[in-house]
Amino acid sequence: MNTLVADTSVIINGNLSEQITSGSIRDFEIIIPQAVFDELQSQASNHKEQGFVGLEQIQKLNKLSEDFGLKIILKGSHPDIDDIKFAASGRIDALIIDIAKQNDAVLYTSDKVQHLVAEAEDVKTVFLQPKIVQEELEFLKFFDNTTMSIHLKENQYPLAKRGKPGEFLLTKIGEDILSKDYLKMISSQILSATNISDSSTIEISKTGASVIQHNDYRIAITYPPFSESYEITIVHPTVKLSLDDYTISEALMKRLTDRAEGILISGAPGSGKSTLASGLANFYHDQDKIVKTFESPRDLQVDAGITQYSKLDGSFDNTADILLLVRPDYTIFDEVRRREDFTTFSDLRLTGVGMVGVIHA
């Protein structure tokens, strides 16, 4: 019987079960490292969606095992607290590769780095990268070209804000009450896409809340204990405007062009602040200026030549240290909210960097 070791990535994204049901994997001994199981259990205990998805996938693998001649076993020692705490630094991945070595097994992974490390250590490995088609994501059916955001909450009707910045209506977009299982299915799809897509990133992952940027969709998922029930909010820009699309006087345009290095854009949610900030960023980029952005999450619609920065080690202060080394002409600081954000903004402006800040008011 052939032996394979499954890492966390191929379990969470459902790739391994897909290979089994397609007939590509039969009569195998599948080793799930104890470190993988404990990491998923830890995530689930901390109410992180990846943990629940991974444990459900292991249940699915156990159900498939009888029909496809598989033997699924747990092997390896329990990781210590530091191993789980520093999983993002590669501690769990190293334990998984050790299990593959000890059992002369093939490592199955959807993690490119893990695949390359295994090859470097002369461990047999298979890299699985499923093609998730954009249209397959369930939440896309709620969007049309006028939908600014959708609001999906457990035991409620689906709602959407439709219109344009500053002029929109909250509309019911379905006749069926949303169930928790349905919302969890949507979340699982999004997380699977995030794990294999270069255009998707998990911007925030906390107990009971995740924020994901998938292409130009900003997705906020909340669930107990953070919120009293399961909820998914997805924001999508409906327009991309240049400064030419605004009614700007000649005097103001000259000021923006010649000597407007300190700008604050304020307004209520949905009034078009970020749309205007994106327009300014692209305007300065077209004027042959070096432009960067500060965003968390990164969801401004800017030209490819503009680099979008997030928080470095959880702080825009750290990002500012890097920013000064790359010498930008303008920085777009999206959503200046906390006291320290205003301090960072003013410090950068005092160094001579042109700053455009977005604030809620």
XYZ file of C-alpha atoms in Angstrom, residues 181-321:
141
model
C -24.898 26.083 7.432
C -25.369 28.050 4.209
C -23.217 30.935 5.484
C -20.554 28.494 6.673
C -20.503 26.956 3.193
C -19.906 30.401 1.664
C -17.119 31.020 4.180
C -15.487 27.676 3.356
C -15.503 28.514 -0.356
C -13.900 31.891 0.307
C -11.194 30.396 2.534
C -10.450 27.692 -0.042
C -10.034 30.354 -2.714
C -7.802 32.354 -0.385
C -5.503 29.407 0.249
C -4.719 28.870 -3.438
C -5.164 32.273 -5.050
C -2.424 34.884 -5.381
C -5.123 37.567 -5.567
C -6.611 36.671 -2.154
C -5.211 37.477 1.278
C -6.391 37.082 4.856
C -5.948 40.623 6.182
C -7.263 39.982 9.705
C -7.834 36.718 11.582
C -9.063 37.035 15.153
C -11.227 35.007 17.506
C -14.689 35.237 15.952
C -13.754 37.487 13.024
C -11.885 37.355 9.719
C -11.316 39.970 7.032
C -10.348 38.711 3.592
C -9.503 40.567 0.412
C -10.484 38.429 -2.599
C -9.689 40.214 -5.860
C -11.611 43.506 -5.410
C -14.093 42.081 -2.886
C -13.550 43.000 0.785
C -15.082 40.265 2.917
C -15.765 40.499 6.668
C -16.904 37.289 8.395
C -18.040 37.407 12.031
C -19.424 34.713 14.312
C -19.733 33.895 18.038
C -18.268 34.776 20.461
C -17.460 38.081 18.697
C -20.947 38.518 17.195
C -24.141 36.945 18.477
C -24.699 35.076 15.187
C -23.020 34.266 11.889
C -22.705 37.185 9.467
C -20.888 37.885 6.187
C -20.511 41.381 4.756
C -18.927 41.783 1.319
C -18.071 45.174 -0.177
C -17.337 45.660 -3.868
C -16.536 48.918 -5.703
C -19.106 49.751 -8.367
C -17.180 52.562 -10.031
C -13.577 53.511 -10.682
C -13.293 57.245 -11.262
C -10.473 59.492 -12.395
C -10.261 63.132 -11.339
C -11.634 64.052 -14.781
C -14.943 62.457 -13.727
C -15.352 64.985 -10.890
C -16.456 68.606 -11.215
C -13.189 70.200 -10.136
C -12.471 73.865 -10.734
C -9.391 74.917 -12.636
C -7.973 76.577 -9.514
C -8.393 73.436 -7.402
C -6.914 71.223 -10.126
C -3.880 73.539 -10.282
C -3.548 73.345 -6.498
C -3.758 69.526 -6.563
C -1.129 69.441 -9.290
C 1.349 71.999 -7.937
C 1.352 72.128 -4.124
C -1.168 69.924 -2.352
C 1.018 67.583 -0.325
C -1.265 67.452 2.731
C -4.869 66.393 2.027
C -7.639 64.940 4.201
C -10.760 63.401 2.635
C -13.654 63.081 5.085
C -17.213 61.835 4.800
C -19.757 59.282 5.969
C -19.490 55.559 5.096
C -20.456 54.971 1.471
C -19.990 58.604 0.440
C -17.152 57.835 -1.980
C -14.061 58.752 0.066
C -11.985 55.758 -1.016
C -13.123 56.178 -4.630
C -11.799 59.752 -4.617
C -8.583 58.658 -2.865
C -8.039 56.007 -5.557
C -8.592 58.671 -8.220
C -5.989 60.942 -6.579
C -3.491 58.074 -6.307
C -3.841 57.262 -10.001
C -3.681 60.981 -10.873
C -0.344 61.420 -9.103
C 0.955 58.180 -10.600
C 0.100 59.518 -14.066
C 2.061 62.674 -13.172
C 5.206 60.478 -12.915
C 5.185 60.484 -9.112
C 6.122 57.549 -6.873
C 2.908 56.638 -5.034
C 2.356 54.154 -2.184
C -0.700 53.361 -0.065
C -1.296 52.466 3.592
C -4.338 50.178 3.863
C -5.776 47.566 6.183
C -7.368 45.801 4.419
C -5.845 46.629 1.025
C -8.858 47.367 -1.147
C -8.189 50.638 -3.000
C -8.612 50.411 -6.780
C -5.245 51.725 -7.935
C -2.966 51.269 -10.950
C -0.529 48.350 -10.961
C 2.442 50.714 -10.613
C 1.261 51.796 -7.145
C 2.444 49.603 -4.248
C -0.149 48.887 -1.555
C 1.259 48.455 1.967
C -0.510 46.983 4.970
C 0.540 47.013 8.642
C 4.019 45.631 9.309
C 4.042 43.521 12.479
C 0.624 44.963 13.337
C 1.602 48.634 13.132
C 1.582 51.371 10.489
C 4.439 52.936 12.472
C 6.647 50.046 11.351
C 5.364 50.431 7.797
C 6.349 54.112 7.925
C 9.957 53.137 8.657
